[in-house]
Coordinates of C-alpha atoms and ligand atoms in Angstrom, one line a residue:
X1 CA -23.2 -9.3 10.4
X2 CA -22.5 -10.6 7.2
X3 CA -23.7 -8.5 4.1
X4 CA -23.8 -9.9 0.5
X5 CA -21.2 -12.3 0.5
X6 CA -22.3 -15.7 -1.3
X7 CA -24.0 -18.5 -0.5
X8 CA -20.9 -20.8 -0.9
X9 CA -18.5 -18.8 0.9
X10 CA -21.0 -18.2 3.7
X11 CA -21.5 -21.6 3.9
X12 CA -17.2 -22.4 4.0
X13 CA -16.8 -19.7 7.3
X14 CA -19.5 -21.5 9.2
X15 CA -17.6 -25.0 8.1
X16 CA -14.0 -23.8 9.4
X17 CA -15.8 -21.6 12.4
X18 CA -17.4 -24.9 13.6
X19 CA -14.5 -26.8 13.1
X20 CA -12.5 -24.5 15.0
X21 CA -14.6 -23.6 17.8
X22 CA -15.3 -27.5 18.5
X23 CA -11.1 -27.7 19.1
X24 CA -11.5 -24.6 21.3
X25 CA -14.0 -26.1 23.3
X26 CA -11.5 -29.1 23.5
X27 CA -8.6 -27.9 23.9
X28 CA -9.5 -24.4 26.0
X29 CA -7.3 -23.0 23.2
X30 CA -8.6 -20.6 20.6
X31 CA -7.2 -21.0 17.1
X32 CA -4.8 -18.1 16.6
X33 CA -3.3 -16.6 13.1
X34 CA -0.3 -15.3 12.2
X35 CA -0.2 -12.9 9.5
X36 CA 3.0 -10.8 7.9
X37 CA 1.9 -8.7 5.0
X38 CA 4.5 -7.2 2.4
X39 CA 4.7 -4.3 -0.2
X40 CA 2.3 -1.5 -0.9
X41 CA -1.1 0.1 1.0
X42 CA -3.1 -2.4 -1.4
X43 CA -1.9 -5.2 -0.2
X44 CA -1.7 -3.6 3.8
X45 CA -5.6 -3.0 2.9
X46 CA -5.8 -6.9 1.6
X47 CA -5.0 -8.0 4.3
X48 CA -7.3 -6.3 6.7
X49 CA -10.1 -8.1 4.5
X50 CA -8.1 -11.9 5.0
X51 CA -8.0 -10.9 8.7
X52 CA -11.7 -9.8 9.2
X53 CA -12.6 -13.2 7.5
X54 CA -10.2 -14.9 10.0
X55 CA -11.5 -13.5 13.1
X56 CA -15.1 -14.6 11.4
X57 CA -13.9 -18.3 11.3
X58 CA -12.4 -18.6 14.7
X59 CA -9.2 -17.2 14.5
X60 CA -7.4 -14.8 16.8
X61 CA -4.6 -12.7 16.1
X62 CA -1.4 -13.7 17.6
X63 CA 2.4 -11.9 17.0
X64 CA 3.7 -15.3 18.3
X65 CA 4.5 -17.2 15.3
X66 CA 5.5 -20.4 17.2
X67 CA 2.5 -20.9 18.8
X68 CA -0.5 -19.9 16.0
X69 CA -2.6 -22.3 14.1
X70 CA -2.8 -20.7 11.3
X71 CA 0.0 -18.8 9.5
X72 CA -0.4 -16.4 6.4
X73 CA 2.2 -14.5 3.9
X74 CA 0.9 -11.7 2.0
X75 CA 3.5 -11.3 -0.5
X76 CA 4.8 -8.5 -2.9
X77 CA 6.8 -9.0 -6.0
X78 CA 7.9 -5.1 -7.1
X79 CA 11.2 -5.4 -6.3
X80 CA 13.6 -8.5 -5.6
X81 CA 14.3 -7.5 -2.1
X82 CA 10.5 -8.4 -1.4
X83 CA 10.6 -11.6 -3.2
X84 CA 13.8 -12.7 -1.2
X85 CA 12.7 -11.9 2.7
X86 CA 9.5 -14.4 1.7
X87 CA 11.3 -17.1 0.7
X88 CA 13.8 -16.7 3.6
X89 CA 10.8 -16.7 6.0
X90 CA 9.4 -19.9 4.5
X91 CA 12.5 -21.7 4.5
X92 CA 12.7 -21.4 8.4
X93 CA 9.3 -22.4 8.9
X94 CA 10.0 -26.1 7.4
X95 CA 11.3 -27.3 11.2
X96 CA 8.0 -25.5 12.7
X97 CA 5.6 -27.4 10.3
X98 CA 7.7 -30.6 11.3
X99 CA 7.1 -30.2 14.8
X100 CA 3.8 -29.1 14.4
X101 CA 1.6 -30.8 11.5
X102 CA -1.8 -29.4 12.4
X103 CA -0.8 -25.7 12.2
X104 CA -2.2 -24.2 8.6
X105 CA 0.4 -22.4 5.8
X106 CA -1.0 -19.8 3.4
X107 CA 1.0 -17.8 0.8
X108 CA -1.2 -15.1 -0.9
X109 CA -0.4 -12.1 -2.3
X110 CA 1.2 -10.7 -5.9
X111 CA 3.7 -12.8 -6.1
X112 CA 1.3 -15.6 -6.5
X113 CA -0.3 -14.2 -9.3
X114 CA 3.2 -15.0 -11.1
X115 CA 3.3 -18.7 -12.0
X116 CA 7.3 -18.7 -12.0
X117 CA 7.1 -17.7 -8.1
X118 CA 4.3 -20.1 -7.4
X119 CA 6.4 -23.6 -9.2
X120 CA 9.2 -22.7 -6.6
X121 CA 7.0 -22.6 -3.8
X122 CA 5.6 -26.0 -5.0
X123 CA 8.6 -27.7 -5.6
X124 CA 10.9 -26.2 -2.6
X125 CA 8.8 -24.9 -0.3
X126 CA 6.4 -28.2 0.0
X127 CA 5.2 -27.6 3.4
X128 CA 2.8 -24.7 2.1
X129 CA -0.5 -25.5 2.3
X130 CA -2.7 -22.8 0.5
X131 CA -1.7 -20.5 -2.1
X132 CA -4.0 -18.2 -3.6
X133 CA -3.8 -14.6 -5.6
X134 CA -4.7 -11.0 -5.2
X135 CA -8.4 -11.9 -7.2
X136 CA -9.0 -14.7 -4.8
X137 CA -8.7 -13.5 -1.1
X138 CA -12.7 -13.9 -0.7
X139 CA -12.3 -17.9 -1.0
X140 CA -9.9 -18.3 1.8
X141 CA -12.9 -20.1 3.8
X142 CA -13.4 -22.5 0.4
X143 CA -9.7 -22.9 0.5
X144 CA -9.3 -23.8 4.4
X145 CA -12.3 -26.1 4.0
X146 CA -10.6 -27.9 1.2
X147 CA -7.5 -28.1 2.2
X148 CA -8.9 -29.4 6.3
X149 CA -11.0 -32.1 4.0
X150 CA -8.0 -33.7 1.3
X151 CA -4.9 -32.1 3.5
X152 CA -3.4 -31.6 -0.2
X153 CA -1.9 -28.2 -1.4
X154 CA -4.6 -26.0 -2.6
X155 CA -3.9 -23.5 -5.5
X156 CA -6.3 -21.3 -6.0
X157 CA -5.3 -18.0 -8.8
X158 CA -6.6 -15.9 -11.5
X159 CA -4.3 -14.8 -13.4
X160 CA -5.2 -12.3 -15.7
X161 CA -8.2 -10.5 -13.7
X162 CA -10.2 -8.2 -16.0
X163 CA -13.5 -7.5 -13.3
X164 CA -14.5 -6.6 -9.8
X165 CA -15.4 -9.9 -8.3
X166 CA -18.8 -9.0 -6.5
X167 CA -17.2 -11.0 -3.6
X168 CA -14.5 -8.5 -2.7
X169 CA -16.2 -5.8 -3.6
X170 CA -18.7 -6.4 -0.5
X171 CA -15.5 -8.2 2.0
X172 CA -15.1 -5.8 5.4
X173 CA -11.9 -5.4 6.8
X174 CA -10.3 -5.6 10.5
X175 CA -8.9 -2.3 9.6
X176 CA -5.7 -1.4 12.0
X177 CA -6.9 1.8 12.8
X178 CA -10.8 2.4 14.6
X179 CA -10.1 7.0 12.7
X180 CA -8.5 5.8 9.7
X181 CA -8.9 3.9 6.7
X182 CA -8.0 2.4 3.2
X183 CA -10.4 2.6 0.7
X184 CA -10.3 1.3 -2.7
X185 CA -11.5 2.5 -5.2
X186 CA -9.9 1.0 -8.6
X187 CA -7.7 -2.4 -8.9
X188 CA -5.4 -3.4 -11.6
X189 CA -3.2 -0.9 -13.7
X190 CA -2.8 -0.4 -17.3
X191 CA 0.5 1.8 -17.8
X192 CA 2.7 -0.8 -18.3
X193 CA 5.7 1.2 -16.7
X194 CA 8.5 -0.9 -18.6
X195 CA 10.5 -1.5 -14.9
X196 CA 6.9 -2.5 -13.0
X197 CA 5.6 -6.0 -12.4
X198 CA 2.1 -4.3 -10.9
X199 CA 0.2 -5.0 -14.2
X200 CA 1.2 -8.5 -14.5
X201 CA 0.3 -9.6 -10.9
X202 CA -2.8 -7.0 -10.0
X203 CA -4.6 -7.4 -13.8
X204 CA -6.0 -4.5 -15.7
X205 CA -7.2 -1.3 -14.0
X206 CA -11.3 -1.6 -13.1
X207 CA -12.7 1.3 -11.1
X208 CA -15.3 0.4 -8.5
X209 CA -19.1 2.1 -9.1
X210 CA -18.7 5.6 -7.3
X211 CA -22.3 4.8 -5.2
X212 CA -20.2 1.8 -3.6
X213 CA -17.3 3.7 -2.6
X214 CA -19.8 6.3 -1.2
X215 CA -21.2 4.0 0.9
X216 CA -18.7 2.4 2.5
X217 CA -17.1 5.8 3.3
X218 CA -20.9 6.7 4.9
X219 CA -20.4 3.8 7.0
X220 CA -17.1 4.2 8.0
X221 CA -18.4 7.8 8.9
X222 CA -21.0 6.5 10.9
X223 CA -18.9 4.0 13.0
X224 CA -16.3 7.3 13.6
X225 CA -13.8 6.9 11.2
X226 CA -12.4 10.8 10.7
X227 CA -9.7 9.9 7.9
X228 CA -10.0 7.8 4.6
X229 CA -7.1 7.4 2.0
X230 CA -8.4 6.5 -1.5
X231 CA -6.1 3.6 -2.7
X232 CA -5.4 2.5 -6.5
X233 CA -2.8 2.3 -8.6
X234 CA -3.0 5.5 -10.8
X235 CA -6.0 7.5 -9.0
X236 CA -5.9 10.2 -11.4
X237 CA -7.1 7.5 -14.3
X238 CA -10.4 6.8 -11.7
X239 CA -13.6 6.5 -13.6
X240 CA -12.0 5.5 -17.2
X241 CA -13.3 1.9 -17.2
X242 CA -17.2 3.5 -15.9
X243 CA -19.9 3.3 -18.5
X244 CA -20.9 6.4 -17.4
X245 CA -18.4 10.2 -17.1
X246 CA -17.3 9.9 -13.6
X247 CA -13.6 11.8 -12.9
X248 CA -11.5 11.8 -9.8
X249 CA -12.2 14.9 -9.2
X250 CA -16.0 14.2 -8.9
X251 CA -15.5 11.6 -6.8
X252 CA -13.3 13.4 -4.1
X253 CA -16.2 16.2 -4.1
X254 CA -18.8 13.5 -3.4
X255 CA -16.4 12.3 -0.9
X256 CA -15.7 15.8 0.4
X257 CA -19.7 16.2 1.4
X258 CA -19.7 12.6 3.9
X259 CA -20.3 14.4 7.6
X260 CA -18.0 13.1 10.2
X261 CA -15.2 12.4 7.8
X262 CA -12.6 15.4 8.5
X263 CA -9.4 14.7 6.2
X264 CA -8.9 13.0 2.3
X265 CA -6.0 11.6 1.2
X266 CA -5.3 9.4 -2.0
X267 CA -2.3 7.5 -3.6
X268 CA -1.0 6.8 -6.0
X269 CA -1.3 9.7 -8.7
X270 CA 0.7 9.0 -12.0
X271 CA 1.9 12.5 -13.4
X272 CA 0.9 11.8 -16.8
X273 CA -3.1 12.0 -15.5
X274 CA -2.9 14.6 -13.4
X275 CA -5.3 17.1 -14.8
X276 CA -6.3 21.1 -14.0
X277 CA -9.5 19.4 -12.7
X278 CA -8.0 17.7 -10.0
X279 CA -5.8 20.3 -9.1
X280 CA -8.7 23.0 -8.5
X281 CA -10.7 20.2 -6.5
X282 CA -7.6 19.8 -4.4
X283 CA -7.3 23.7 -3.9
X284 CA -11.2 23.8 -3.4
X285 CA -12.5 20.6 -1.2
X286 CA -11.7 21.3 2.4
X287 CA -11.3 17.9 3.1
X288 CA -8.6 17.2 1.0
X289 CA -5.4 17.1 2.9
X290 CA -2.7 19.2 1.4
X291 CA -0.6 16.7 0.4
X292 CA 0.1 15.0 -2.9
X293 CA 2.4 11.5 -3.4
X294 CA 3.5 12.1 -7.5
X295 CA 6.2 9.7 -8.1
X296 CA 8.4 10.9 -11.0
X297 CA 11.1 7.8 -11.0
X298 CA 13.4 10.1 -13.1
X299 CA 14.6 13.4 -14.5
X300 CA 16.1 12.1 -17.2
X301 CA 14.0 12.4 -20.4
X302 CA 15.6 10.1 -22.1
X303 CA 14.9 7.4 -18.9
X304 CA 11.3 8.8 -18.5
X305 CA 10.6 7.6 -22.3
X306 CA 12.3 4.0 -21.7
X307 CA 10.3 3.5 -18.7
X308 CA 7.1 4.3 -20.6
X309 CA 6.0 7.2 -18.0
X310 CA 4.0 9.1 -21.3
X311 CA 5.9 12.6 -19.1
X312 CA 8.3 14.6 -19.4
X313 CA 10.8 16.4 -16.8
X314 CA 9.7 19.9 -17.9
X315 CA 5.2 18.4 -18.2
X316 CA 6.5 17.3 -14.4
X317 CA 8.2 20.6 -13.1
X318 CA 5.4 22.8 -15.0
X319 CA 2.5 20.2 -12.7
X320 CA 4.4 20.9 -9.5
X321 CA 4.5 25.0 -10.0
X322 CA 0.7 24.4 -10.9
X323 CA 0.2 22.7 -8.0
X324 CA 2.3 25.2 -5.5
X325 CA 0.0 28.0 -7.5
X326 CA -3.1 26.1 -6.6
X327 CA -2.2 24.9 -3.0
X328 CA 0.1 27.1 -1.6
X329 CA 0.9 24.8 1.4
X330 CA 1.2 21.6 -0.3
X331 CA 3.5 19.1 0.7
X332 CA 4.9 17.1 -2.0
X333 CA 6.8 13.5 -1.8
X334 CA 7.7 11.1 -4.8
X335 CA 9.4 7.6 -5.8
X336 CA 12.9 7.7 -7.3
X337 CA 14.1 4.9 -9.2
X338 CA 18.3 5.1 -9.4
X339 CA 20.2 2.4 -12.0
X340 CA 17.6 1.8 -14.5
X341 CA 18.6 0.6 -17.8
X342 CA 20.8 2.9 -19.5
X343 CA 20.7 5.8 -16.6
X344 CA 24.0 7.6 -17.4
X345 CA 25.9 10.0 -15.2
X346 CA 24.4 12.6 -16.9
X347 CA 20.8 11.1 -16.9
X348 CA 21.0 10.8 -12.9
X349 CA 22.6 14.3 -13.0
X350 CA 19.1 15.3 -14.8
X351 CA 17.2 13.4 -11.4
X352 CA 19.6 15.3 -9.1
X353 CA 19.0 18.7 -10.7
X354 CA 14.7 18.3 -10.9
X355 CA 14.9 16.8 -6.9
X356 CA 16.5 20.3 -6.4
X357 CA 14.2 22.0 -8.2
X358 CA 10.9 20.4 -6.8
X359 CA 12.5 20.5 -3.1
X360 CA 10.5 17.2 -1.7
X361 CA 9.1 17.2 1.3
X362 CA 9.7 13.1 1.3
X363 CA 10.2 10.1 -1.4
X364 CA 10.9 6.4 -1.5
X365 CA 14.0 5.9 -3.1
X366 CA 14.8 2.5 -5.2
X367 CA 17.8 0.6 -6.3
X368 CA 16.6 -0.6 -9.8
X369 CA 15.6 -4.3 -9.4
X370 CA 15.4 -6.5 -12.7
X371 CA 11.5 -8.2 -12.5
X372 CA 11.8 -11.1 -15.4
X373 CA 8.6 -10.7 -17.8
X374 CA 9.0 -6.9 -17.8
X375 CA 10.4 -4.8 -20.7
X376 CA 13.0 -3.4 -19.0
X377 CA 14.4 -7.1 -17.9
X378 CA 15.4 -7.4 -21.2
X379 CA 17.0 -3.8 -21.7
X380 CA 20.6 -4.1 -22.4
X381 CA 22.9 -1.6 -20.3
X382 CA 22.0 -3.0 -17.1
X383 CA 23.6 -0.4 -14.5
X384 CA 26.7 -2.3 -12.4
X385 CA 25.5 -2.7 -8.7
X386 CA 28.3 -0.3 -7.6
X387 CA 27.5 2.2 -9.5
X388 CA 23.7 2.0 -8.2
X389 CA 24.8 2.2 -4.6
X390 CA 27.0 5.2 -5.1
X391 CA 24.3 7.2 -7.1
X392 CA 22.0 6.1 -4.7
X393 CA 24.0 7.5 -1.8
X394 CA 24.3 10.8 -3.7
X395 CA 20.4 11.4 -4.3
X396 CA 19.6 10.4 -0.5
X397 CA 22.6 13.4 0.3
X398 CA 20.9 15.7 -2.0
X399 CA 17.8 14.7 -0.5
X400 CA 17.6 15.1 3.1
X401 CA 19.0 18.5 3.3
X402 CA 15.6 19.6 1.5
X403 CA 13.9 17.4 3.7
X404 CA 15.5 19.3 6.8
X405 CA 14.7 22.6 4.7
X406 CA 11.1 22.1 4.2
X407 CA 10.0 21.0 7.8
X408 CA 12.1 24.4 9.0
X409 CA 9.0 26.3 7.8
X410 CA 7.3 24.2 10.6
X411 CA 8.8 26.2 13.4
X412 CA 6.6 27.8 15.8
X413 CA 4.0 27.1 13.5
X414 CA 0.8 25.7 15.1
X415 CA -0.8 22.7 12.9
X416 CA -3.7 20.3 13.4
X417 CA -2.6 16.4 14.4
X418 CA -4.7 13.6 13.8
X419 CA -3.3 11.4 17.1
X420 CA -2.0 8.2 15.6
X421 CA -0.7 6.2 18.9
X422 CA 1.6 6.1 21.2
X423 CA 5.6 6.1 20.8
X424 CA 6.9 2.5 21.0
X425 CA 9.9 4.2 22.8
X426 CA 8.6 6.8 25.4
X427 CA 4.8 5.8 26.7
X428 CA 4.3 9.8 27.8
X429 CA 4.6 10.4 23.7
X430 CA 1.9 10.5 21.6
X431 CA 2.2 10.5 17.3
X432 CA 0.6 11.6 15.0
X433 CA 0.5 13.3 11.3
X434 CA -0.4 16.8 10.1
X435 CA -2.7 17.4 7.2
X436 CA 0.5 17.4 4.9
X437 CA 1.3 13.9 6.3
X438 CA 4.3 15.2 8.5
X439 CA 4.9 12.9 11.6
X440 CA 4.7 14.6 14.9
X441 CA 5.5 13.3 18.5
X442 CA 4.4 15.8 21.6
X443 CA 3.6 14.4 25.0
X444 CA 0.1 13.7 25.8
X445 CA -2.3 11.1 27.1
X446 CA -3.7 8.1 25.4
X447 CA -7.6 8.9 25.5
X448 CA -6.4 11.6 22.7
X449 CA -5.7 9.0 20.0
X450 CA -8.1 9.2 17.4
X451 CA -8.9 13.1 17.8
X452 CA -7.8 16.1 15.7
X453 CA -5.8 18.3 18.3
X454 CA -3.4 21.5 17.5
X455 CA 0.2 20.6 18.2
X456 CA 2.9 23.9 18.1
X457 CA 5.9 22.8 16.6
X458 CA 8.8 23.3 18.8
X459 CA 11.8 20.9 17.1
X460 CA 12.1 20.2 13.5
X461 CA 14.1 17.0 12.4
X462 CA 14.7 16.2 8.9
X463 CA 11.8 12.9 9.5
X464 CA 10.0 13.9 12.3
X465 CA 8.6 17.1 14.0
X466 CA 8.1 17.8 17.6
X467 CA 6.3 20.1 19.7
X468 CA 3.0 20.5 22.6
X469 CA -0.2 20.3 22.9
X470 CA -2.3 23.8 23.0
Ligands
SAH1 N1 1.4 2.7 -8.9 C1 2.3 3.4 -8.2 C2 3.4 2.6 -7.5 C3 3.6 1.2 -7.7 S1 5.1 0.5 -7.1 C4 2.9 4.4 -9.1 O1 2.9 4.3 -10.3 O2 3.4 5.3 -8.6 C5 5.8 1.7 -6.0 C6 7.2 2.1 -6.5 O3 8.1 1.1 -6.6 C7 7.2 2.8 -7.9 O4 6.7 4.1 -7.9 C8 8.6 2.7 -8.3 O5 9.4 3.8 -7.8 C9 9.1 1.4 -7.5 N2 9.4 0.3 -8.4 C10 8.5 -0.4 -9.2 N3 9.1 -1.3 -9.9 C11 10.5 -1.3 -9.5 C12 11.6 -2.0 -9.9 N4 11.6 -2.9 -10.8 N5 12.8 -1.6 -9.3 C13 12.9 -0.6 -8.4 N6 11.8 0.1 -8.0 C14 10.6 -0.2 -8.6
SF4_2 FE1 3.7 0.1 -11.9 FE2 3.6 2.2 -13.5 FE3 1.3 0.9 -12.9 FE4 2.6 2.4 -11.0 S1 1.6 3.2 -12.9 S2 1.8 0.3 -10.8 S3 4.7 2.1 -11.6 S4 3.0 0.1 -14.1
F3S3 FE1 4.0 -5.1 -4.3 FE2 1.8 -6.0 -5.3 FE3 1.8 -3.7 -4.1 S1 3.8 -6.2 -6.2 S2 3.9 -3.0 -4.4 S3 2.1 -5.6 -3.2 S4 0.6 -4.2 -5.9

């Protein structure tokens, strides 16, 4: 079952798993977890690892917070908002821990890789049990132990990681999904964007050996897995920190060969390293869904250089009509920051103008959030809050209207769907995403999750498709 973990932390499941299956055949109660996971894909992917060495100690997963034994935060610190919903969360939990002394508190995640974050939760926040970082998720078992043995606050973080810690490299995952799954395939990020926290809580970029990622992808092949999604920070830099020449591009193509696996998808992709290589291995590897996330945060040059994105608007425009050229279908979302330092009427005026030009198929918009340690925190010119709203309000108005556009071409149009699951509203409706990541609902029956099937587009919504089964 288990493959190459170490000795110790082999040792620490079988410690906790004991201890826990003794109580269940006590009690007649299995140990349960609770486990709320904020921020991006990386840490949604983290997760799945803390969960599959959860269910390998005992544990089952519960959505009834009241009643688990075992309760776990995975935190995100990118923007302020994040930060906020995890303290309000732990602040409500203090009566639950009263009532209940036995039941197990764990904060992980990137906000404990900052040490700021991690003194409030040890001076307010006392009835947390574990902490540990986004290096450290493979010695949850060591951390249980210790903390079931001195029932004394364990800390447990790295903070500046600089290699792949053989550990992780080899953790499985309870992945949500039985057809699709994360895959990473670098940690840590270098750029430095001067708004971003990411370098400061995930370490510097390391790409993991191409022959590892291969495998793992083989073997999510062979147990039926149809769709992967390649996960790192800035994909398009893949291979830098290799000994050996190893680009994105080559690894997609080995990816593209794996029998069984139908669809390729990848985030995130940072303009500035987005080469003509990767662009003709998009237009030429079947697998490789037609769909690219390129967050451009601004179309303002002026903001572009502040926020140390290394691009211009006119390198970004001149990468989309390359890509359009190359994929002719291609659907193409993006991240939009609005307030940063400095941003000007006329500097959002530049974002509105390039959204119109590019015509989005979706993006993430942000309010700029100050993150203290960042260059940007310190940036005079911080945009009023009123002023962010109301720009804000103006790109999403600008926005959706293209959104609305783009899925028109949709009509009538007959595309493959990779069922997803059922509608939590209607139980008759199944969803599920095109190759170019566009959600579709269509009535069918359950046994279909999991397949590719061809859906004919009958309704187009600016979010959301709909159409039938053929
Ligand atoms: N590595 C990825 C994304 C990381 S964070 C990339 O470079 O694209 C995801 C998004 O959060 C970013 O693209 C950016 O738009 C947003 N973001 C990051 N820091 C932020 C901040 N301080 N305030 C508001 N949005 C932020
Ligand atoms: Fe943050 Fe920039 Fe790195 Fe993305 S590329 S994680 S925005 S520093
Ligand atoms: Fe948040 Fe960490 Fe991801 S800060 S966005 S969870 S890398």
């Amino acid at each position: 079952m288990v493959k190459g973990l170490s000795q110790e932390i082999l040792e620490a499941m079988a410690h906790v798993k004991a201890r826990n299956d003794f109580e269940y055949k006590q009690t007649g109660k299995k140990k349960t977890y609770f486990i709320e996971t904020y921020g991006c894909q990386m840490n949604e992917h983290d997760s799945e690892k803390i969960s599959w060495l959860l269910e390998n100690m005992g544990y089952e997963l519960t959505d009834n917070k009241e009643d688990s034994d075992f309760i776990i935060y995975n935190t995100c610190l990118v923007r302020e908002n994040a930060e906020l919903k995890v303290y309000g969360q732990l602040g409500a939990l203090k009566d639950l821990k009263r009532r209940k002394p036995e039941l197990i508190l764990a904060v992980c995640g990137c906000m404990m890789q900052r040490e700021e974050a991690r003194n409030v939760i040890l001076s307010k926040y006392k009835h947390v049990d574990i902490i540990f970082g986004t290096s450290n998720i493979h010695k949850l078992p060591q951390l249980i132990n210790r903390f079931n043995q001195t029932n004394e606050t364990v800390v447990d973080v790295v903070e500046d990681n600089k290699e792949i810690i053989d550990d992780i490299e080899v953790l499985e995952a309870n992945r949500k999904y039985s057809f699709k799954a994360f895959v990473n395939i670098m940690y840590g990020c270098n750029n430095f964007c001067s708004y971003c926290i990411v370098p400061y809580t995930r370490g510097r970029e390391r790409s993991r050996e191409p022959k590892n990622i291969i495998r793992e992808i083989e073997e999510l092949a062979a147990k039926g897995y149809k769709e992967v999604t390649l996960l790192g920070q800035n994909v398009n830099s893949y291979g830098k920190t290799l000994d050996y020449d190893f680009s994105f591009a080559k690894l997609l193509e080995e990816v593209n060969k794996i029998d069984g696996i139908e669809r390729i998808r990848f985030m995130t992709s940072h303009p500035k390293d987005l080469s003509d290589e990767l662009i003709m291995a998009m237009a030429k590897l079947d697998k490789v869904c037609e769909h690219l996330h390129l967050p451009v945060q601004s179309g303002s040059n002026r903001i572009l250089k502040a926020m140390n994105r290394k691009y211009t608007k006119e390198d970004y425009l001149l990468l989309i009509e390359k890509l359009r050229k190359a994929v002719p279908d291609i659907a193409i979302s993006t991240d939009i920051i609005v307030g940063f330092p400095g941003e000007t009427e006329e500097d959002f005026n530049e974002t509105l103008d390039l959204v119109e030009k590019v015509r989005y198929d979706s993006a993430f918009t942000f309010l700029y959030s100050i993150r203290e340690g960042t260059r940007a925190a310190k940036m005079e010119e911080q945009v009023p809050d009123e002023i962010k709203h109301e720009r804000f309000q103006r790109l999403l108005d600008v926005l959706y209207p293209i959104f609305y556009e783009n899925n028109l071409k949709y009509k009538d149009r007959v595309v493959e769907v990779l069922v997803e699951e059922v509608s939590k509203n209607n139980e008759k409706v199944l969803s599920g995403r095109s190759r170019t990541g566009k959600l579709i609902h269509f009535e069918g029956d359950k046994d279909l999750i999991g397949k590719l099937i061809d859906v004919k587009i009958t309704t187009v919504k600016t979010f959301t498709l709909e159409g039938h089964i053929i």
